[in-house]
mmCIF file of N, CA and C in Angstrom:
data_model
loop_
_atom_site.group_PDB
_atom_site.id
_atom_site.type_symbol
_atom_site.label_atom_id
_atom_site.label_comp_id
_atom_site.label_asym_id
_atom_site.label_seq_id
_atom_site.Cartn_x
_atom_site.Cartn_y
_atom_site.Cartn_z
ATOM 1 N N UNK A 1 -13.165 -32.565 -58.036
ATOM 2 C CA UNK A 1 -12.668 -33.625 -57.174
ATOM 3 C C UNK A 1 -11.235 -34.009 -57.553
ATOM 4 N N UNK A 2 -10.516 -34.444 -56.570
ATOM 5 C CA UNK A 2 -9.158 -34.935 -56.786
ATOM 6 C C UNK A 2 -9.029 -36.307 -56.145
ATOM 7 N N UNK A 3 -8.122 -37.102 -56.681
ATOM 8 C CA UNK A 3 -7.884 -38.426 -56.129
ATOM 9 C C UNK A 3 -6.634 -38.431 -55.271
ATOM 10 N N UNK A 4 -6.683 -39.168 -54.172
ATOM 11 C CA UNK A 4 -5.532 -39.320 -53.281
ATOM 12 C C UNK A 4 -5.331 -40.810 -53.031
ATOM 13 N N UNK A 5 -4.130 -41.274 -53.251
ATOM 14 C CA UNK A 5 -3.804 -42.669 -53.024
ATOM 15 C C UNK A 5 -3.760 -42.981 -51.532
ATOM 16 N N UNK A 6 -4.367 -44.081 -51.138
ATOM 17 C CA UNK A 6 -4.312 -44.519 -49.744
ATOM 18 C C UNK A 6 -2.875 -44.829 -49.340
ATOM 19 N N UNK A 7 -2.125 -45.488 -50.235
ATOM 20 C CA UNK A 7 -0.723 -45.783 -49.943
ATOM 21 C C UNK A 7 0.083 -44.500 -49.767
ATOM 22 N N UNK A 8 -0.162 -43.517 -50.614
ATOM 23 C CA UNK A 8 0.576 -42.261 -50.493
ATOM 24 C C UNK A 8 0.197 -41.515 -49.222
ATOM 25 N N UNK A 9 -1.081 -41.495 -48.876
ATOM 26 C CA UNK A 9 -1.513 -40.830 -47.646
ATOM 27 C C UNK A 9 -0.880 -41.488 -46.418
ATOM 28 N N UNK A 10 -0.776 -42.790 -46.425
ATOM 29 C CA UNK A 10 -0.149 -43.507 -45.319
ATOM 30 C C UNK A 10 1.325 -43.126 -45.204
ATOM 31 N N UNK A 11 2.027 -43.060 -46.317
ATOM 32 C CA UNK A 11 3.451 -42.706 -46.318
ATOM 33 C C UNK A 11 3.674 -41.234 -45.989
ATOM 34 N N UNK A 12 2.826 -40.358 -46.492
ATOM 35 C CA UNK A 12 2.965 -38.908 -46.329
ATOM 36 C C UNK A 12 3.116 -38.514 -44.858
ATOM 37 N N UNK A 13 2.417 -39.208 -43.992
ATOM 38 C CA UNK A 13 2.458 -38.902 -42.556
ATOM 39 C C UNK A 13 3.865 -39.044 -41.977
ATOM 40 N N UNK A 14 4.733 -39.807 -42.641
ATOM 41 C CA UNK A 14 6.073 -40.114 -42.129
ATOM 42 C C UNK A 14 7.174 -39.550 -43.023
ATOM 43 N N UNK A 15 6.852 -38.537 -43.807
ATOM 44 C CA UNK A 15 7.822 -37.957 -44.740
ATOM 45 C C UNK A 15 9.014 -37.323 -44.040
ATOM 46 N N UNK A 16 8.905 -37.028 -42.748
ATOM 47 C CA UNK A 16 10.035 -36.464 -42.006
ATOM 48 C C UNK A 16 10.793 -37.527 -41.213
ATOM 49 N N UNK A 17 10.349 -38.767 -41.268
ATOM 50 C CA UNK A 17 10.973 -39.836 -40.480
ATOM 51 C C UNK A 17 12.247 -40.389 -41.112
ATOM 52 N N UNK A 18 12.361 -40.298 -42.433
ATOM 53 C CA UNK A 18 13.512 -40.874 -43.135
ATOM 54 C C UNK A 18 13.572 -40.305 -44.545
ATOM 55 N N UNK A 19 14.658 -40.616 -45.244
ATOM 56 C CA UNK A 19 14.800 -40.149 -46.625
ATOM 57 C C UNK A 19 13.819 -40.831 -47.572
ATOM 58 N N UNK A 20 13.468 -42.075 -47.268
ATOM 59 C CA UNK A 20 12.500 -42.811 -48.081
ATOM 60 C C UNK A 20 11.496 -43.506 -47.179
ATOM 61 N N UNK A 21 10.266 -43.573 -47.647
ATOM 62 C CA UNK A 21 9.180 -44.191 -46.885
ATOM 63 C C UNK A 21 8.482 -45.215 -47.771
ATOM 64 N N UNK A 22 8.273 -46.400 -47.217
ATOM 65 C CA UNK A 22 7.504 -47.454 -47.876
ATOM 66 C C UNK A 22 6.179 -47.587 -47.136
ATOM 67 N N UNK A 23 5.084 -47.678 -47.882
ATOM 68 C CA UNK A 23 3.782 -47.913 -47.263
ATOM 69 C C UNK A 23 3.218 -49.238 -47.766
ATOM 70 N N UNK A 24 2.544 -49.936 -46.849
ATOM 71 C CA UNK A 24 2.008 -51.265 -47.141
ATOM 72 C C UNK A 24 0.571 -51.390 -46.659
ATOM 73 N N UNK A 25 -0.250 -51.976 -47.483
ATOM 74 C CA UNK A 25 -1.625 -52.314 -47.129
ATOM 75 C C UNK A 25 -1.829 -53.802 -47.371
ATOM 76 N N UNK A 26 -2.666 -54.407 -46.581
ATOM 77 C CA UNK A 26 -2.931 -55.840 -46.707
ATOM 78 C C UNK A 26 -3.685 -56.128 -47.999
ATOM 79 N N UNK A 27 -3.109 -56.977 -48.845
ATOM 80 C CA UNK A 27 -3.758 -57.393 -50.092
ATOM 81 C C UNK A 27 -4.360 -58.799 -49.947
ATOM 82 N N UNK A 28 -4.253 -59.354 -48.737
ATOM 83 C CA UNK A 28 -4.728 -60.713 -48.451
ATOM 84 C C UNK A 28 -3.932 -61.740 -49.253
ATOM 85 N N UNK A 29 -4.192 -62.984 -49.007
ATOM 86 C CA UNK A 29 -3.527 -64.099 -49.694
ATOM 87 C C UNK A 29 -2.012 -63.961 -49.718
ATOM 88 N N UNK A 30 -1.424 -63.634 -48.544
ATOM 89 C CA UNK A 30 0.037 -63.525 -48.384
ATOM 90 C C UNK A 30 0.671 -62.491 -49.305
ATOM 91 N N UNK A 31 -0.045 -61.388 -49.530
ATOM 92 C CA UNK A 31 0.472 -60.320 -50.386
ATOM 93 C C UNK A 31 0.192 -58.968 -49.743
ATOM 94 N N UNK A 32 0.931 -57.960 -50.191
ATOM 95 C CA UNK A 32 0.749 -56.595 -49.711
ATOM 96 C C UNK A 32 0.775 -55.628 -50.883
ATOM 97 N N UNK A 33 -0.063 -54.586 -50.802
ATOM 98 C CA UNK A 33 0.031 -53.480 -51.738
ATOM 99 C C UNK A 33 1.185 -52.617 -51.252
ATOM 100 N N UNK A 34 2.020 -52.155 -52.160
ATOM 101 C CA UNK A 34 3.302 -51.545 -51.831
ATOM 102 C C UNK A 34 3.526 -50.291 -52.664
ATOM 103 N N UNK A 35 4.123 -49.276 -52.055
ATOM 104 C CA UNK A 35 4.633 -48.133 -52.795
ATOM 105 C C UNK A 35 5.780 -47.524 -51.993
ATOM 106 N N UNK A 36 6.726 -46.895 -52.697
ATOM 107 C CA UNK A 36 7.914 -46.310 -52.062
ATOM 108 C C UNK A 36 8.047 -44.857 -52.502
ATOM 109 N N UNK A 37 8.354 -43.975 -51.538
ATOM 110 C CA UNK A 37 8.425 -42.542 -51.783
ATOM 111 C C UNK A 37 9.726 -41.962 -51.258
ATOM 112 N N UNK A 38 10.263 -40.975 -51.985
ATOM 113 C CA UNK A 38 11.387 -40.172 -51.496
ATOM 114 C C UNK A 38 10.782 -38.992 -50.750
ATOM 115 N N UNK A 39 11.385 -38.637 -49.620
ATOM 116 C CA UNK A 39 10.810 -37.594 -48.780
ATOM 117 C C UNK A 39 11.124 -36.177 -49.255
ATOM 118 N N UNK A 40 12.339 -35.931 -49.716
ATOM 119 C CA UNK A 40 12.737 -34.557 -50.068
ATOM 120 C C UNK A 40 13.390 -34.504 -51.436
ATOM 121 N N UNK A 41 12.786 -33.975 -52.445
ATOM 122 C CA UNK A 41 11.385 -33.568 -52.487
ATOM 123 C C UNK A 41 10.492 -34.802 -52.579
ATOM 124 N N UNK A 42 9.274 -34.630 -52.153
ATOM 125 C CA UNK A 42 8.331 -35.751 -52.143
ATOM 126 C C UNK A 42 8.091 -36.255 -53.555
ATOM 127 N N UNK A 43 8.363 -37.535 -53.774
ATOM 128 C CA UNK A 43 8.119 -38.128 -55.086
ATOM 129 C C UNK A 43 7.973 -39.639 -54.948
ATOM 130 N N UNK A 44 7.201 -40.205 -55.827
ATOM 131 C CA UNK A 44 7.011 -41.649 -55.821
ATOM 132 C C UNK A 44 8.213 -42.306 -56.488
ATOM 133 N N UNK A 45 8.883 -43.204 -55.761
ATOM 134 C CA UNK A 45 10.061 -43.898 -56.269
ATOM 135 C C UNK A 45 9.702 -45.218 -56.931
ATOM 136 N N UNK A 46 8.631 -45.815 -56.473
ATOM 137 C CA UNK A 46 8.187 -47.094 -57.038
ATOM 138 C C UNK A 46 6.668 -47.053 -57.140
ATOM 139 N N UNK A 47 6.113 -47.285 -58.298
ATOM 140 C CA UNK A 47 4.664 -47.228 -58.462
ATOM 141 C C UNK A 47 3.949 -48.242 -57.571
ATOM 142 N N UNK A 48 2.706 -47.968 -57.331
ATOM 143 C CA UNK A 48 1.899 -48.884 -56.532
ATOM 144 C C UNK A 48 1.858 -50.238 -57.217
ATOM 145 N N UNK A 49 2.136 -51.264 -56.443
ATOM 146 C CA UNK A 49 2.161 -52.618 -56.984
ATOM 147 C C UNK A 49 1.819 -53.596 -55.858
ATOM 148 N N UNK A 50 1.852 -54.858 -56.169
ATOM 149 C CA UNK A 50 1.570 -55.889 -55.176
ATOM 150 C C UNK A 50 2.780 -56.815 -55.087
ATOM 151 N N UNK A 51 3.177 -57.133 -53.851
ATOM 152 C CA UNK A 51 4.291 -58.039 -53.604
ATOM 153 C C UNK A 51 3.830 -59.184 -52.726
ATOM 154 N N UNK A 52 4.451 -60.347 -52.912
ATOM 155 C CA UNK A 52 4.285 -61.421 -51.945
ATOM 156 C C UNK A 52 4.964 -60.985 -50.656
ATOM 157 N N UNK A 53 4.466 -61.450 -49.535
ATOM 158 C CA UNK A 53 5.000 -61.066 -48.228
ATOM 159 C C UNK A 53 6.508 -61.307 -48.148
ATOM 160 N N UNK A 54 6.989 -62.403 -48.709
ATOM 161 C CA UNK A 54 8.417 -62.729 -48.604
ATOM 162 C C UNK A 54 9.306 -61.825 -49.459
ATOM 163 N N UNK A 55 8.743 -60.970 -50.298
ATOM 164 C CA UNK A 55 9.522 -60.033 -51.116
ATOM 165 C C UNK A 55 9.602 -58.639 -50.501
ATOM 166 N N UNK A 56 8.854 -58.399 -49.445
ATOM 167 C CA UNK A 56 8.757 -57.059 -48.862
ATOM 168 C C UNK A 56 10.085 -56.587 -48.280
ATOM 169 N N UNK A 57 10.809 -57.443 -47.585
ATOM 170 C CA UNK A 57 12.063 -57.028 -46.950
ATOM 171 C C UNK A 57 13.051 -56.470 -47.969
ATOM 172 N N UNK A 58 13.225 -57.144 -49.085
ATOM 173 C CA UNK A 58 14.162 -56.671 -50.105
ATOM 174 C C UNK A 58 13.669 -55.375 -50.747
ATOM 175 N N UNK A 59 12.390 -55.273 -51.005
ATOM 176 C CA UNK A 59 11.837 -54.091 -51.671
ATOM 177 C C UNK A 59 11.821 -52.855 -50.775
ATOM 178 N N UNK A 60 11.821 -53.065 -49.468
ATOM 179 C CA UNK A 60 11.751 -51.931 -48.554
ATOM 180 C C UNK A 60 13.089 -51.606 -47.887
ATOM 181 N N UNK A 61 14.159 -52.259 -48.291
ATOM 182 C CA UNK A 61 15.480 -52.060 -47.675
ATOM 183 C C UNK A 61 15.866 -50.585 -47.652
ATOM 184 N N UNK A 62 16.321 -50.132 -46.495
ATOM 185 C CA UNK A 62 16.800 -48.768 -46.336
ATOM 186 C C UNK A 62 15.725 -47.724 -46.127
ATOM 187 N N UNK A 63 14.468 -48.114 -46.133
ATOM 188 C CA UNK A 63 13.365 -47.158 -45.997
ATOM 189 C C UNK A 63 12.667 -47.313 -44.651
ATOM 190 N N UNK A 64 11.993 -46.261 -44.237
ATOM 191 C CA UNK A 64 11.089 -46.309 -43.099
ATOM 192 C C UNK A 64 9.828 -47.003 -43.602
ATOM 193 N N UNK A 65 9.331 -47.999 -42.888
ATOM 194 C CA UNK A 65 8.181 -48.778 -43.353
ATOM 195 C C UNK A 65 6.987 -48.522 -42.445
ATOM 196 N N UNK A 66 5.871 -48.164 -43.048
ATOM 197 C CA UNK A 66 4.621 -47.980 -42.325
ATOM 198 C C UNK A 66 3.581 -48.908 -42.946
ATOM 199 N N UNK A 67 2.825 -49.586 -42.072
ATOM 200 C CA UNK A 67 1.851 -50.573 -42.545
ATOM 201 C C UNK A 67 0.611 -50.544 -41.672
ATOM 202 N N UNK A 68 -0.495 -50.956 -42.245
ATOM 203 C CA UNK A 68 -1.726 -51.071 -41.469
ATOM 204 C C UNK A 68 -1.633 -52.303 -40.565
ATOM 205 N N UNK A 69 -2.402 -52.329 -39.476
ATOM 206 C CA UNK A 69 -2.279 -53.413 -38.499
ATOM 207 C C UNK A 69 -2.449 -54.821 -39.060
ATOM 208 N N UNK A 70 -3.353 -55.014 -40.003
ATOM 209 C CA UNK A 70 -3.630 -56.370 -40.481
ATOM 210 C C UNK A 70 -2.458 -57.002 -41.223
ATOM 211 N N UNK A 71 -1.551 -56.220 -41.763
ATOM 212 C CA UNK A 71 -0.411 -56.777 -42.495
ATOM 213 C C UNK A 71 0.857 -56.782 -41.650
ATOM 214 N N UNK A 72 0.946 -55.895 -40.683
ATOM 215 C CA UNK A 72 2.194 -55.710 -39.936
ATOM 216 C C UNK A 72 2.656 -56.959 -39.192
ATOM 217 N N UNK A 73 1.740 -57.762 -38.711
ATOM 218 C CA UNK A 73 2.114 -58.925 -37.900
ATOM 219 C C UNK A 73 2.772 -60.055 -38.705
ATOM 220 N N UNK A 74 2.648 -60.051 -40.010
ATOM 221 C CA UNK A 74 3.238 -61.121 -40.817
ATOM 222 C C UNK A 74 4.498 -60.692 -41.554
ATOM 223 N N UNK A 75 4.954 -59.479 -41.317
ATOM 224 C CA UNK A 75 6.139 -58.967 -42.008
ATOM 225 C C UNK A 75 7.413 -59.296 -41.255
ATOM 226 N N UNK A 76 8.498 -59.471 -41.990
ATOM 227 C CA UNK A 76 9.811 -59.745 -41.399
ATOM 228 C C UNK A 76 10.674 -58.491 -41.313
ATOM 229 N N UNK A 77 10.063 -57.323 -41.373
ATOM 230 C CA UNK A 77 10.793 -56.056 -41.277
ATOM 231 C C UNK A 77 10.161 -55.215 -40.156
ATOM 232 N N UNK A 78 10.955 -54.365 -39.516
ATOM 233 C CA UNK A 78 10.368 -53.474 -38.514
ATOM 234 C C UNK A 78 9.427 -52.479 -39.183
ATOM 235 N N UNK A 79 8.259 -52.293 -38.601
ATOM 236 C CA UNK A 79 7.273 -51.388 -39.188
ATOM 237 C C UNK A 79 6.669 -50.478 -38.136
ATOM 238 N N UNK A 80 6.205 -49.344 -38.597
ATOM 239 C CA UNK A 80 5.370 -48.454 -37.803
ATOM 240 C C UNK A 80 3.936 -48.828 -38.186
ATOM 241 N N UNK A 81 3.086 -49.048 -37.213
ATOM 242 C CA UNK A 81 1.706 -49.453 -37.488
ATOM 243 C C UNK A 81 0.808 -48.221 -37.408
ATOM 244 N N UNK A 82 0.046 -47.984 -38.465
ATOM 245 C CA UNK A 82 -0.811 -46.801 -38.506
ATOM 246 C C UNK A 82 -1.878 -46.969 -39.582
ATOM 247 N N UNK A 83 -2.757 -45.993 -39.659
ATOM 248 C CA UNK A 83 -3.771 -45.877 -40.701
ATOM 249 C C UNK A 83 -3.551 -44.557 -41.430
ATOM 250 N N UNK A 84 -4.003 -44.429 -42.664
ATOM 251 C CA UNK A 84 -3.886 -43.131 -43.346
ATOM 252 C C UNK A 84 -4.689 -42.075 -42.595
ATOM 253 N N UNK A 85 -4.099 -40.936 -42.398
ATOM 254 C CA UNK A 85 -4.738 -39.843 -41.676
ATOM 255 C C UNK A 85 -5.594 -39.001 -42.621
ATOM 256 N N UNK A 86 -6.777 -38.592 -42.185
ATOM 257 C CA UNK A 86 -7.575 -37.673 -43.004
ATOM 258 C C UNK A 86 -6.820 -36.365 -43.288
ATOM 259 N N UNK A 87 -6.000 -35.910 -42.341
ATOM 260 C CA UNK A 87 -5.227 -34.684 -42.561
ATOM 261 C C UNK A 87 -4.175 -34.882 -43.652
ATOM 262 N N UNK A 88 -3.576 -36.077 -43.705
ATOM 263 C CA UNK A 88 -2.619 -36.375 -44.774
ATOM 264 C C UNK A 88 -3.332 -36.374 -46.120
ATOM 265 N N UNK A 89 -4.539 -36.913 -46.161
ATOM 266 C CA UNK A 89 -5.307 -36.920 -47.410
ATOM 267 C C UNK A 89 -5.626 -35.502 -47.858
ATOM 268 N N UNK A 90 -5.966 -34.632 -46.908
ATOM 269 C CA UNK A 90 -6.262 -33.240 -47.241
ATOM 270 C C UNK A 90 -5.002 -32.541 -47.752
ATOM 271 N N UNK A 91 -3.870 -32.730 -47.050
ATOM 272 C CA UNK A 91 -2.597 -32.135 -47.490
ATOM 273 C C UNK A 91 -2.285 -32.529 -48.929
ATOM 274 N N UNK A 92 -2.396 -33.812 -49.212
ATOM 275 C CA UNK A 92 -2.100 -34.302 -50.559
ATOM 276 C C UNK A 92 -3.102 -33.775 -51.588
ATOM 277 N N UNK A 93 -4.359 -33.718 -51.215
ATOM 278 C CA UNK A 93 -5.393 -33.230 -52.132
ATOM 279 C C UNK A 93 -5.172 -31.761 -52.473
ATOM 280 N N UNK A 94 -4.717 -30.970 -51.508
ATOM 281 C CA UNK A 94 -4.485 -29.550 -51.759
ATOM 282 C C UNK A 94 -3.388 -29.322 -52.800
ATOM 283 N N UNK A 95 -2.478 -30.277 -52.910
ATOM 284 C CA UNK A 95 -1.393 -30.156 -53.883
ATOM 285 C C UNK A 95 -1.721 -30.737 -55.251
ATOM 286 N N UNK A 96 -2.924 -31.253 -55.424
ATOM 287 C CA UNK A 96 -3.306 -31.896 -56.689
ATOM 288 C C UNK A 96 -3.877 -30.889 -57.687
ATOM 289 N N UNK A 97 -3.757 -31.223 -58.930
ATOM 290 C CA UNK A 97 -4.347 -30.444 -60.015
ATOM 291 C C UNK A 97 -5.802 -30.883 -60.166
ATOM 292 N N UNK A 98 -6.724 -29.999 -59.846
ATOM 293 C CA UNK A 98 -8.150 -30.340 -59.868
ATOM 294 C C UNK A 98 -8.688 -30.548 -61.281
ATOM 295 N N UNK A 99 -7.906 -30.217 -62.305
ATOM 296 C CA UNK A 99 -8.381 -30.403 -63.677
ATOM 297 C C UNK A 99 -8.032 -31.783 -64.226
ATOM 298 N N UNK A 100 -7.191 -32.536 -63.498
ATOM 299 C CA UNK A 100 -6.824 -33.882 -63.957
ATOM 300 C C UNK A 100 -7.990 -34.843 -63.760
ATOM 301 N N UNK A 101 -8.083 -35.809 -64.648
ATOM 302 C CA UNK A 101 -9.116 -36.835 -64.557
ATOM 303 C C UNK A 101 -8.855 -37.730 -63.353
ATOM 304 N N UNK A 102 -9.856 -37.991 -62.549
ATOM 305 C CA UNK A 102 -9.747 -38.874 -61.390
ATOM 306 C C UNK A 102 -10.121 -40.287 -61.827
ATOM 307 N N UNK A 103 -9.250 -41.250 -61.509
ATOM 308 C CA UNK A 103 -9.522 -42.640 -61.869
ATOM 309 C C UNK A 103 -9.015 -43.562 -60.770
ATOM 310 N N UNK A 104 -9.710 -44.643 -60.575
ATOM 311 C CA UNK A 104 -9.278 -45.636 -59.593
ATOM 312 C C UNK A 104 -8.079 -46.405 -60.143
ATOM 313 N N UNK A 105 -7.202 -46.826 -59.243
ATOM 314 C CA UNK A 105 -6.051 -47.648 -59.612
ATOM 315 C C UNK A 105 -6.279 -49.033 -59.022
ATOM 316 N N UNK A 106 -6.405 -50.025 -59.878
ATOM 317 C CA UNK A 106 -6.604 -51.397 -59.428
ATOM 318 C C UNK A 106 -5.309 -52.164 -59.649
ATOM 319 N N UNK A 107 -4.651 -52.512 -58.557
ATOM 320 C CA UNK A 107 -3.368 -53.200 -58.640
ATOM 321 C C UNK A 107 -3.563 -54.672 -58.921
ATOM 322 N N UNK A 108 -4.593 -55.273 -58.345
ATOM 323 C CA UNK A 108 -4.886 -56.689 -58.564
ATOM 324 C C UNK A 108 -6.070 -56.822 -59.501
ATOM 325 N N UNK A 109 -5.952 -57.614 -60.553
ATOM 326 C CA UNK A 109 -7.102 -57.784 -61.454
ATOM 327 C C UNK A 109 -8.254 -58.521 -60.755
ATOM 328 N N UNK A 110 -9.438 -58.259 -61.199
ATOM 329 C CA UNK A 110 -10.617 -58.905 -60.624
ATOM 330 C C UNK A 110 -10.555 -60.411 -60.849
ATOM 331 N N UNK A 111 -11.033 -61.163 -59.879
ATOM 332 C CA UNK A 111 -11.056 -62.618 -60.004
ATOM 333 C C UNK A 111 -12.311 -63.104 -60.707
ATOM 334 N N UNK A 112 -13.343 -62.318 -60.617
ATOM 335 C CA UNK A 112 -14.619 -62.693 -61.213
ATOM 336 C C UNK A 112 -14.936 -61.731 -62.349
ATOM 337 N N UNK A 113 -15.637 -62.211 -63.322
ATOM 338 C CA UNK A 113 -16.124 -61.326 -64.373
ATOM 339 C C UNK A 113 -17.583 -61.654 -64.650
ATOM 340 N N UNK A 114 -18.251 -60.706 -65.193
ATOM 341 C CA UNK A 114 -19.687 -60.883 -65.448
ATOM 342 C C UNK A 114 -19.879 -61.420 -66.847
#
């Protein structure tokens, strides 16, 4: 098995749209999960992180921005509205090293503990 980031799959679909692509997912509570990628060659420019909505414009300056519908309506930047494509996930998975350990990435710490 290989792991594919949802943020990366969302951005991958638009790798030909601009030199850099920012992808955003709704993190709720006036925040967004964020990552930035260079298109040629494809590389992550900014690790997956969480931003307050009011910080998104500065962090995404100069990039093509793609976001899921639930977050797009509250942003102050022009966005392309889309969902991660299964074909993008397959493309990315084919380029992964299947011997690497697969692990979940949790950007926001849990609010509850047992």
